[in-house]
Short mmCIF file of C-alpha atoms in Angstrom, two decimals:
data_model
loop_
_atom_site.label_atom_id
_atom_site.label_comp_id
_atom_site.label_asym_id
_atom_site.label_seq_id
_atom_site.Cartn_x
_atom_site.Cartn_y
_atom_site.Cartn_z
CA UNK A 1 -119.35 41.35 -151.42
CA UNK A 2 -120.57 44.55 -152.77
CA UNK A 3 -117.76 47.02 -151.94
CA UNK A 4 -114.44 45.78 -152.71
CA UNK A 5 -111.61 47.55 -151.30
CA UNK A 6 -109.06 49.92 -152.96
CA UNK A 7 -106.36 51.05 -150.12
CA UNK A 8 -105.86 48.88 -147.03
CA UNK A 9 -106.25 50.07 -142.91
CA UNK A 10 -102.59 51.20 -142.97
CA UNK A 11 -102.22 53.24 -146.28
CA UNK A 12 -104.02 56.54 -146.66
CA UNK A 13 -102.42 59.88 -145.76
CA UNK A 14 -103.72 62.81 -145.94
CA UNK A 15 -102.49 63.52 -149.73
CA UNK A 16 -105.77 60.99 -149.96
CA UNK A 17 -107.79 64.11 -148.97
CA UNK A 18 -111.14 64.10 -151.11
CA UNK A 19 -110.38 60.72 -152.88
CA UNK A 20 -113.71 58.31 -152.61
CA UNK A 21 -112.11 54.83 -151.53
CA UNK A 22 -113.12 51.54 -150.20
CA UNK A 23 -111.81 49.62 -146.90
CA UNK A 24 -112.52 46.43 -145.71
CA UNK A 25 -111.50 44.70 -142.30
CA UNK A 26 -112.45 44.84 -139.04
CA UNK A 27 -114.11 47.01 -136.11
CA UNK A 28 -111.76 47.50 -133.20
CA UNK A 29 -113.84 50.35 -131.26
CA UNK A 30 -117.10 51.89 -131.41
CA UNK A 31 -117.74 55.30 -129.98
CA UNK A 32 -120.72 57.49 -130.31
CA UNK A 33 -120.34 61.14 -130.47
CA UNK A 34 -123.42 63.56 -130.64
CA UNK A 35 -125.27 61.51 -133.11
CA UNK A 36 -122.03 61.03 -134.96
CA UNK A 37 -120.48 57.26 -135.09
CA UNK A 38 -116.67 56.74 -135.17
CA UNK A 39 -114.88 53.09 -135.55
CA UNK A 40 -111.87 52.22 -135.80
CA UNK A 41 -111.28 49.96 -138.76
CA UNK A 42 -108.60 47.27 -138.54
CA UNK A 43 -106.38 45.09 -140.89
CA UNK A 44 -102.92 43.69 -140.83
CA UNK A 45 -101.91 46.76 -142.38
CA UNK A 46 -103.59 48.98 -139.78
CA UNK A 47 -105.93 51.11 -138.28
CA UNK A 48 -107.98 53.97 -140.15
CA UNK A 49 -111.23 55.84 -138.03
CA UNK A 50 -113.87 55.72 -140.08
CA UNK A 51 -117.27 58.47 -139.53
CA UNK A 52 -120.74 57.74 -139.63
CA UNK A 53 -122.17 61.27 -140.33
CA UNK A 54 -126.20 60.85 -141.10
CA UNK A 55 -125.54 64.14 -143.13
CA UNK A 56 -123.65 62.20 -144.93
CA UNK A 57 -125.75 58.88 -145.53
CA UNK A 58 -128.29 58.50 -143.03
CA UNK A 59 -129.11 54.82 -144.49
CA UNK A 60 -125.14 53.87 -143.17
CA UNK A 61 -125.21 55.87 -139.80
CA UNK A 62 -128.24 53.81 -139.26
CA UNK A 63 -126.62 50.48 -139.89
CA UNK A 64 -124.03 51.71 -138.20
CA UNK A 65 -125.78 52.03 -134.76
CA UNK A 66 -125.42 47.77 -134.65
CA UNK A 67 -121.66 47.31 -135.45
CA UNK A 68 -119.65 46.19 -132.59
CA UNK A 69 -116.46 44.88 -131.73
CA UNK A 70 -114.79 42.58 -134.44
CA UNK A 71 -117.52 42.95 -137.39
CA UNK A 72 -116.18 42.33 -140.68
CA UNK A 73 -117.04 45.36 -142.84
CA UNK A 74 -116.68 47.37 -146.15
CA UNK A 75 -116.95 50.88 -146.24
CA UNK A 76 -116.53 53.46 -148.95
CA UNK A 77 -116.74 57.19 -148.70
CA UNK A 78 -114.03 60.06 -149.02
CA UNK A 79 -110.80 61.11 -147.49
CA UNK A 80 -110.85 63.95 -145.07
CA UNK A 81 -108.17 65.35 -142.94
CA UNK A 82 -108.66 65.41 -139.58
CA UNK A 83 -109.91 68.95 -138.06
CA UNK A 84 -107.28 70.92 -136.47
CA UNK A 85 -105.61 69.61 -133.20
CA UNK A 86 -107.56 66.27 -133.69
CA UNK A 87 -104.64 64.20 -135.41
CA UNK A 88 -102.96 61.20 -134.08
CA UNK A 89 -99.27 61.31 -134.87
CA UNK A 90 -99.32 57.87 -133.14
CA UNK A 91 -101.20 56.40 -136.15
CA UNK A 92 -99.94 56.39 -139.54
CA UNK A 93 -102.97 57.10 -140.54
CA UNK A 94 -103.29 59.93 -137.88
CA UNK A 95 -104.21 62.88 -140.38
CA UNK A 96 -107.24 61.68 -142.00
CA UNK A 97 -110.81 60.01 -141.60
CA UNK A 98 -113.19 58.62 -143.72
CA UNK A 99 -116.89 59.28 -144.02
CA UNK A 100 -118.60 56.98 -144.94
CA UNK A 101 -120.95 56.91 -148.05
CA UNK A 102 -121.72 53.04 -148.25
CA UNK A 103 -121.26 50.38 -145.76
CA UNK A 104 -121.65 46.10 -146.24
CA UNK A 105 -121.79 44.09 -142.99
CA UNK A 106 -120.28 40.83 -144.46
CA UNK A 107 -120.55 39.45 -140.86
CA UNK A 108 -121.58 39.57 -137.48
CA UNK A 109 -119.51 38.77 -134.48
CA UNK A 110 -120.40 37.00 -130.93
CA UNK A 111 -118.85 38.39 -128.50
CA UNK A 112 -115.44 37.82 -127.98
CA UNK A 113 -114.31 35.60 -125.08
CA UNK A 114 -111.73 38.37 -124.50
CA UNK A 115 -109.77 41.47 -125.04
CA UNK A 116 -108.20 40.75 -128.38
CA UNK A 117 -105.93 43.48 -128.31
CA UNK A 118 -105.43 42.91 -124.61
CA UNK A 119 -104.47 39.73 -124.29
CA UNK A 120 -101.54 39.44 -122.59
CA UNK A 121 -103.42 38.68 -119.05
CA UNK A 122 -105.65 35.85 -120.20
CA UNK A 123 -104.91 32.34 -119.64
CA UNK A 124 -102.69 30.39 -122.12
CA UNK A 125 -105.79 28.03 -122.57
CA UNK A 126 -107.79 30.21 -124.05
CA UNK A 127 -106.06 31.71 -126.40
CA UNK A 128 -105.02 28.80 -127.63
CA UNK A 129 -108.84 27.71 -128.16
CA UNK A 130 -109.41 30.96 -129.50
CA UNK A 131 -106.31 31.12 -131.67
CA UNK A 132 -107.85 32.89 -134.79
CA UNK A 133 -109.03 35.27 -132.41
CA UNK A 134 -106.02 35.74 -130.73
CA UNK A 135 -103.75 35.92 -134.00
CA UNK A 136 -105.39 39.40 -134.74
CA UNK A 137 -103.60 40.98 -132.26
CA UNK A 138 -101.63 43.47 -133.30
CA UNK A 139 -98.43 42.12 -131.49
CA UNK A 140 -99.02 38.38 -132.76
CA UNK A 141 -99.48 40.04 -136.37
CA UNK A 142 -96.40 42.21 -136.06
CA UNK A 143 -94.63 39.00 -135.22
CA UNK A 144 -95.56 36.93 -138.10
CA UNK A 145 -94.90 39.65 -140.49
CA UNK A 146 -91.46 40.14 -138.94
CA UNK A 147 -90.70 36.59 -139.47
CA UNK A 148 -91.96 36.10 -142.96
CA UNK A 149 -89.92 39.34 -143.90
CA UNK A 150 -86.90 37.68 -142.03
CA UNK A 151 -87.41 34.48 -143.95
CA UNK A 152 -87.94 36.09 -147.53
CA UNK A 153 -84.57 38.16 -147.06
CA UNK A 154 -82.91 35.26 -146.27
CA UNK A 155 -84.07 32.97 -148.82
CA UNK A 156 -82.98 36.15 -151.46
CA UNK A 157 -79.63 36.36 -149.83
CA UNK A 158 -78.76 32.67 -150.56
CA UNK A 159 -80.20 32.98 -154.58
CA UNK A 160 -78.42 35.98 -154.82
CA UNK A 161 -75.08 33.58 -153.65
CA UNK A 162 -75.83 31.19 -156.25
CA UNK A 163 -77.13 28.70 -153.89
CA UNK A 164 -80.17 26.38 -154.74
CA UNK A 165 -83.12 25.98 -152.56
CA UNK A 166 -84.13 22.39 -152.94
CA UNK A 167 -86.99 20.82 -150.69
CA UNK A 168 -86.06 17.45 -149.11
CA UNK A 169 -88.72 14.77 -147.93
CA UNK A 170 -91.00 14.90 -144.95
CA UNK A 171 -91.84 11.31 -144.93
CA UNK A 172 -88.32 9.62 -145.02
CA UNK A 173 -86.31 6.68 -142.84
CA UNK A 174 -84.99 7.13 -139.16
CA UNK A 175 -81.29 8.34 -139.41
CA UNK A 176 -79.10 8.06 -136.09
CA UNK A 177 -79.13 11.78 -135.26
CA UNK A 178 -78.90 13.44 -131.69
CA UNK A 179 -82.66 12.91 -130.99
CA UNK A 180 -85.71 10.17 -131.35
CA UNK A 181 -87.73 10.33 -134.44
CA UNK A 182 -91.19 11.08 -134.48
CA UNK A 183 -92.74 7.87 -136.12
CA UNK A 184 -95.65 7.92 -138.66
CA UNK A 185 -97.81 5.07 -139.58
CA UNK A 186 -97.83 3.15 -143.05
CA UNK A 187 -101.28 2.77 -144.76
CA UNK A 188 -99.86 0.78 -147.43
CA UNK A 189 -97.71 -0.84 -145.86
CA UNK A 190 -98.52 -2.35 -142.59
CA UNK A 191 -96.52 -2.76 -139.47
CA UNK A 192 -93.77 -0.02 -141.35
CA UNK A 193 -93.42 3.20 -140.37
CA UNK A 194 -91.92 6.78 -141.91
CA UNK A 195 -90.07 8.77 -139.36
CA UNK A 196 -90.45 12.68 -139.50
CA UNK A 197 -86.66 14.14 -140.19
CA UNK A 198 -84.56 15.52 -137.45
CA UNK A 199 -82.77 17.44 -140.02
CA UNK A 200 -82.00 17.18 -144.29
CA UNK A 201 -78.37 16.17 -142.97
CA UNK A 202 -78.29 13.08 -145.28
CA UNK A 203 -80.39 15.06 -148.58
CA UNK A 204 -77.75 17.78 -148.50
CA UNK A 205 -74.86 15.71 -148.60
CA UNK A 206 -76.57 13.61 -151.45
CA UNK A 207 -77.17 16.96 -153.10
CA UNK A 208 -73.27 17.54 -152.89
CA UNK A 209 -72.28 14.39 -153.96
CA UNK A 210 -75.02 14.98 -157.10
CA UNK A 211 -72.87 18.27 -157.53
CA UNK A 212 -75.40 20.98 -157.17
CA UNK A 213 -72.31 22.88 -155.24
CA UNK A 214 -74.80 25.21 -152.93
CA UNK A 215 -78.17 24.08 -151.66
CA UNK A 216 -80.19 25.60 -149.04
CA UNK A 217 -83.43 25.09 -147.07
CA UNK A 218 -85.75 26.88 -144.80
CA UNK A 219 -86.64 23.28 -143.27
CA UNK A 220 -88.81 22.06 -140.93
CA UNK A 221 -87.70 19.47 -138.62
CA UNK A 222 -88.82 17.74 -135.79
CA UNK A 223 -87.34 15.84 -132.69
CA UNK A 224 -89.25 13.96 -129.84
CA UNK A 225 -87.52 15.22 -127.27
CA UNK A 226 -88.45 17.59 -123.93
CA UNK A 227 -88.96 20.70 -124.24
CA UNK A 228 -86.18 23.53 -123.61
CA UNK A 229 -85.51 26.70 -123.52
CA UNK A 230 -83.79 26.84 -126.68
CA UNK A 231 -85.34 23.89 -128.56
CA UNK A 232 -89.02 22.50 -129.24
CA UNK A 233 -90.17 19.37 -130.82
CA UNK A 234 -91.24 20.81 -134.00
CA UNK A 235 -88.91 23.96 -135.39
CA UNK A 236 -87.50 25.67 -138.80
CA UNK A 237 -83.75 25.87 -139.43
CA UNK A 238 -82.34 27.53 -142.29
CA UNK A 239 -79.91 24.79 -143.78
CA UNK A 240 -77.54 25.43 -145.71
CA UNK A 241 -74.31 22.98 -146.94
CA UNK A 242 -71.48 23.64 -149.83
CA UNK A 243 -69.16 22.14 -151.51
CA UNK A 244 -65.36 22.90 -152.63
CA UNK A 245 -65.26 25.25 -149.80
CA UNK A 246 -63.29 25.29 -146.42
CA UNK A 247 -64.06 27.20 -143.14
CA UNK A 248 -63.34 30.66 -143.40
CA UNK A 249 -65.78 30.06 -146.67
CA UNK A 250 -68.84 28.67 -144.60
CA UNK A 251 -67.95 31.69 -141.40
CA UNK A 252 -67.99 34.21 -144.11
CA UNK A 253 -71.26 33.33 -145.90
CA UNK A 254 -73.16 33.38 -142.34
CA UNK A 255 -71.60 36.48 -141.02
CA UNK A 256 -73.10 38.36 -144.21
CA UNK A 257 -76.14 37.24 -143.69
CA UNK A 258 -76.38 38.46 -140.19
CA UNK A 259 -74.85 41.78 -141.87
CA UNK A 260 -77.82 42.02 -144.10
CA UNK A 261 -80.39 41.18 -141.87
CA UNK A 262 -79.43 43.86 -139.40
CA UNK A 263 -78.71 46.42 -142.15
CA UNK A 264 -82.48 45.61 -143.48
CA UNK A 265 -84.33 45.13 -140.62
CA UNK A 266 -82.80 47.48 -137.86
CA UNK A 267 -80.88 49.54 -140.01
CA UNK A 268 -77.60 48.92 -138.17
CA UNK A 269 -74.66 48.72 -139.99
CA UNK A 270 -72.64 45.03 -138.80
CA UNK A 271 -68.81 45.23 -138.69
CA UNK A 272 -67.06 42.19 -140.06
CA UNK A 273 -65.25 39.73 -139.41
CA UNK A 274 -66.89 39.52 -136.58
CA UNK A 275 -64.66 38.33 -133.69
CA UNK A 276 -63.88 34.55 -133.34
CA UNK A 277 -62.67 32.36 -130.59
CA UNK A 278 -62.33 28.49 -130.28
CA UNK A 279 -63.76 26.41 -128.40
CA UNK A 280 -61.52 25.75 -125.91
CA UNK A 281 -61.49 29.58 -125.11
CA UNK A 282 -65.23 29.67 -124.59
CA UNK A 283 -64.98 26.62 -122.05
CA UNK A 284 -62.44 28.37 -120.20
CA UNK A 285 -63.46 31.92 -119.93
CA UNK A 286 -67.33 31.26 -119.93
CA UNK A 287 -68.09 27.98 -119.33
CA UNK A 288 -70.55 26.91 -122.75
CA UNK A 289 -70.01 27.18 -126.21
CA UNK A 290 -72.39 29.73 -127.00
CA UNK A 291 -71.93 32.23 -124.20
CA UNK A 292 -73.62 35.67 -123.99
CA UNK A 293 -71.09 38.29 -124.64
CA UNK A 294 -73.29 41.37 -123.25
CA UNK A 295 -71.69 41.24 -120.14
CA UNK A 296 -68.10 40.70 -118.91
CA UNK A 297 -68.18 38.38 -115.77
CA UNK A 298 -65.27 36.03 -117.86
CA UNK A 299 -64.24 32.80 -115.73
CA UNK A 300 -61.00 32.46 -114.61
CA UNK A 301 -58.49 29.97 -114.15
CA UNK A 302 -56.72 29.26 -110.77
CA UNK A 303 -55.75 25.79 -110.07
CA UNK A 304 -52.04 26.71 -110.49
CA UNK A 305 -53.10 29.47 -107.35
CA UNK A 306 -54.66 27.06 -105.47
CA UNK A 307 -52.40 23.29 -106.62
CA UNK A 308 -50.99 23.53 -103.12
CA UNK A 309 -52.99 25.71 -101.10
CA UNK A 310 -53.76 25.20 -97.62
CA UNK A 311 -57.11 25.23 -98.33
CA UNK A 312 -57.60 21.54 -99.26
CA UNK A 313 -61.18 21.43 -101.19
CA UNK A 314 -58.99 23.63 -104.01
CA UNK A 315 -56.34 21.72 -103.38
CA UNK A 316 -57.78 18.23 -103.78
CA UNK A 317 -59.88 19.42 -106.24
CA UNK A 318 -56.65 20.25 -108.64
CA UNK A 319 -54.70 16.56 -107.04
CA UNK A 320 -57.89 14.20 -108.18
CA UNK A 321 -57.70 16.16 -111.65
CA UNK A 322 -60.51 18.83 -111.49
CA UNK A 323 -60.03 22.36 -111.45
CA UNK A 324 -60.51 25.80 -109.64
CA UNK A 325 -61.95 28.54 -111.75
CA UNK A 326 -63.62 31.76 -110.68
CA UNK A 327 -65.90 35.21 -111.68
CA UNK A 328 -65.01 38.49 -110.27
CA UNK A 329 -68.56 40.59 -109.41
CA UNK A 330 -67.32 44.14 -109.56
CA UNK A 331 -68.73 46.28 -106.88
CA UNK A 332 -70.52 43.21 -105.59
CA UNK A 333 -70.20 44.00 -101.92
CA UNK A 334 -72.66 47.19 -102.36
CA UNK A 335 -75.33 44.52 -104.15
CA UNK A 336 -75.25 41.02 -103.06
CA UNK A 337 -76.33 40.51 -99.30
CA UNK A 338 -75.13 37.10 -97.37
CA UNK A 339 -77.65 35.64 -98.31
CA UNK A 340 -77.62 36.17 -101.94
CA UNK A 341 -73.80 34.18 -101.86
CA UNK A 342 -75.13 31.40 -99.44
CA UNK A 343 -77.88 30.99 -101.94
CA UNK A 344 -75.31 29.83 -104.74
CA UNK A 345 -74.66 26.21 -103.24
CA UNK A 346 -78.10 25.09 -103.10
CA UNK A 347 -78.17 26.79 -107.37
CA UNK A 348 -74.99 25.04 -108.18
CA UNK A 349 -75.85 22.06 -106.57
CA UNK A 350 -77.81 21.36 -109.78
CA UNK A 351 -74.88 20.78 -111.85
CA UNK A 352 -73.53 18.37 -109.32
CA UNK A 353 -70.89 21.08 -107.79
CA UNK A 354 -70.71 20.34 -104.12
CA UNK A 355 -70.86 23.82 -103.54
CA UNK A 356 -69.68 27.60 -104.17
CA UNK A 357 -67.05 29.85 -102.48
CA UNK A 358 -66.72 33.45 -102.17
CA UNK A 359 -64.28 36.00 -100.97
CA UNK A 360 -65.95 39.82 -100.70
CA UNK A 361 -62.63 42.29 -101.62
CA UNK A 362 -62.94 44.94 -98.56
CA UNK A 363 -60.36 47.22 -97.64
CA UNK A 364 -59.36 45.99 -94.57
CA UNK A 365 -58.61 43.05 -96.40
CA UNK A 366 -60.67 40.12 -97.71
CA UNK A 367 -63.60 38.14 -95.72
CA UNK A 368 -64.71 34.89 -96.29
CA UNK A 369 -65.23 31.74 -94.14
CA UNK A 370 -62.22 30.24 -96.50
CA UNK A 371 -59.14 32.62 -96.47
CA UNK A 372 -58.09 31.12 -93.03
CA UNK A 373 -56.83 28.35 -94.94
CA UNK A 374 -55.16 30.17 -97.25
CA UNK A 375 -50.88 29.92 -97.14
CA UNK A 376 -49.02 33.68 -97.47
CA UNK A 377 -49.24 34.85 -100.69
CA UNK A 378 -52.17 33.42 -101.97
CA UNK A 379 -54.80 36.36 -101.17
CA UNK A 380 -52.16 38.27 -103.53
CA UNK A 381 -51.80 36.15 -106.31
CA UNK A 382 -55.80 35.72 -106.33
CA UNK A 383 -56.46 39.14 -105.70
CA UNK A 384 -53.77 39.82 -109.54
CA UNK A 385 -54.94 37.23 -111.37
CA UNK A 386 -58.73 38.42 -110.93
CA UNK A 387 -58.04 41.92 -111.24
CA UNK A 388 -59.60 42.18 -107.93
CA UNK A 389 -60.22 45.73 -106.30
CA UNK A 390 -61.68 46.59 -103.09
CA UNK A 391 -66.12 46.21 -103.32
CA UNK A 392 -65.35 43.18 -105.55
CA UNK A 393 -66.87 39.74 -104.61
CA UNK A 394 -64.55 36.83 -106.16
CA UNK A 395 -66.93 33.59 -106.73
CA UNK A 396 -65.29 29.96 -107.18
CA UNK A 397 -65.84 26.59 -107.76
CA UNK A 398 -63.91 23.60 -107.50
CA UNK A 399 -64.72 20.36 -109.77
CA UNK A 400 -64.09 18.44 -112.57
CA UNK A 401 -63.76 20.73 -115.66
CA UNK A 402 -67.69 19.48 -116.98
CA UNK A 403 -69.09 20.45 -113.23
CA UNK A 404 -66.89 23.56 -113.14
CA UNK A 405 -67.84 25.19 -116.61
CA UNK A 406 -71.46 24.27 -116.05
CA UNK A 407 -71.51 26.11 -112.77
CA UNK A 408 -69.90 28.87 -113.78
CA UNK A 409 -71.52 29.78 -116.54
CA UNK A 410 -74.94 29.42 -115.16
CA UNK A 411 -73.81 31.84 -112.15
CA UNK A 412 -72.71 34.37 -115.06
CA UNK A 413 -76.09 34.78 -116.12
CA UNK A 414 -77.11 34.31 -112.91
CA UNK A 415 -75.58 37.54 -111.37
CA UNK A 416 -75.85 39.21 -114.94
CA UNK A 417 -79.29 39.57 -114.72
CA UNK A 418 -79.74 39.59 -111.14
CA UNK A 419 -77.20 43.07 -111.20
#
């Protein structure tokens, strides 16, 4: 390689103007203009148009004349802003241009088996096979970046706090965790296996005992399990364990992380302490442990309603044990149709819930194939503890707790995103 850069894709501003520098990376677009070339020249810091003038060097704008999509180049020349009413204020490198004096074709591209930089329509498949491909796309770039930068400010934070970062095997022994091991092979010694860690649970608290005080890890760890929505087989955790300390201690060191992350990366300032609740409180008002708070929709509790009510799935539901909770849809009535509430059995039904109720607020007085059953007073004590006002649509279910909170809070985000 000839010409070696001096400024990446992303950097030069139009202070640059009439500085000779050199880019490399590669072509994104090739346009042709009145016997003048423009590209656009790409690298994961960004995008600079580069000119091919032959008044300039006719021995490049020749060359030039071959280049196509996703060439690797080098180019030098000189900075020139961009003639009047020709700048891109969408580029950061919107005010300038470079004309080119030299250019090096340090290699030739086949054709691309797609749209790099349009990629979100082809087939998973493919851009899979074509992964180095596809991991030039600006998004996919911007996302890696994001995540090292995420990473690095965390790892800082936890220095800064006097903790040590201490790697921990790959190779180790199966530990009874909450998962299967992934098992690998023994060369040397045959019939044995290592098993792939689920987590450094067992390292840290060997690390504590050894009285390093603070470790931490941005580990890797990997459990043979199915796949979810939340969890792969293979995934990084940042781990962290202390000693000497007590809750309030870990809480604290997590919430200021958060508080730095946002502050660094989004520029949003993080009140703290940020608010707390136990367990027992997020069972009961949304049914899982780590509910989403964007939206109201909070369960409520009505067996002591419903203990003797004449309608006897409630009732018998609160006799064998269980319990009767509910969600209040405010102004449901104007956006849920019939079918939309008969749907919620067959949805529920997955959490082994025999079924869901549902009382629509109207103001005539409520409708529902269940209030029939219902003994005097019972519409009113419903209708308080719910907050209940006319347009509302009051959803229950009657189970055991496990089937109840389950339910629930899968009908939360349910209706959260489908209003």
């Amino acid at each position: 390689m000839k010409i070696k850069r001096t400024h990446n894709c992303g950097q030069l501003k139009k202070e640059y103007a009439g500085e000779t520098v050199s880019l490399n990376g590669w072509v994104e677009n090739y346009r042709d203009h009145g016997g003048v070339t423009f590209i656009d020249l790409t690298d994961r810091w960004g995008l600079t148009q580069i000119v091919f003038d032959p008044t300039v060097s006719g021995e490049a704008h020749k060359t030039a004349q071959h280049l196509r999509s996703q060439d690797v180049i080098a180019v030098k020349g000189k900075v020139s802003e961009r003639p009047e009413g020709m700048a891109n204020d969408k580029l950061a490198t919107g005010d300038i241009e470079i004309y080119v004096t030299e250019l090096e074709v340090l290699n030739k591209s086949k054709t691309p088996p797609f749209d790099i930089h349009h990629a979100d329509g082809v087939n998973q498949e493919s851009r899979l096979k074509y992964r180095f491909l596809d991991l030039r796309g600006h998004q996919l770039q911007k996302n890696l970046l994001f995540r090292s930068r995420v990473t690095n400010i965390i790892r800082n934070y936890f220095i800064d706090n006097e903790f040590v970062d201490v790697e921990t095997p790959i190779l180790t022994k199966a530990t009874p965790e909450g998962a299967r091991d992934y098992l690998v092979p023994s060369r040397v010694n045959e019939g044995m296996f290592y098993a792939l860690p689920q987590s450094p649970q067992l390292f840290k608290q060997s690390l504590m005992i050894s009285g390093f005080d603070k470790y931490f890890q941005i580990a890797r760890c990997f459990r043979d399990e199915d796949l979810r929505a939340d969890r792969q087989p293979e995934f990084t955790q940042v781990d962290v364990e202390m000693a000497f300390v007590d809750q309030d201690d870990v809480i604290s060191i997590t919430e200021n992380l958060f508080k730095l992350l946002l502050k660094e990366l989004f520029d949003k300032d993080l009140k703290l302490p940020l608010p707390r609740m136990t367990y027992d409180q997020a069972m009961l008002e949304y049914g899982k442990d780590a509910p989403d708070l964007r939206f109201g929709l909070k369960i409520v509790e009505l067996s002591d309603v419903f203990k003797d009510s004449g309608f006897g799935v409630f009732a018998n539901a609160v006799a064998d044990g269980g319990f009767v909770r509910a969600i209040n849809i405010k102004n449901g009535i104007a956006s849920l149709s019939r079918k939309d509430l008969d749907e919620m059995t067959p949805f529920v039904k997955t959490f082994r819930a025999k079924g869901a109720a549902w009382i629509k607020v109207n103001e005539d007085g409520p409708q529902s194939p269940i209030v029939k059953f219902f003994k005097e007073g019972e519409i009113e004590a419903l209708y308080e503890k719910m907050g209940a006002e006319t347009g509302d649509v009051i959803v229950f279910i009657a189970d055991k707790e496990s089937v109840v909170c389950q339910s629930l809070a899968a009908l939360r985000i349910h209706f959260a995103e489908k209003l």
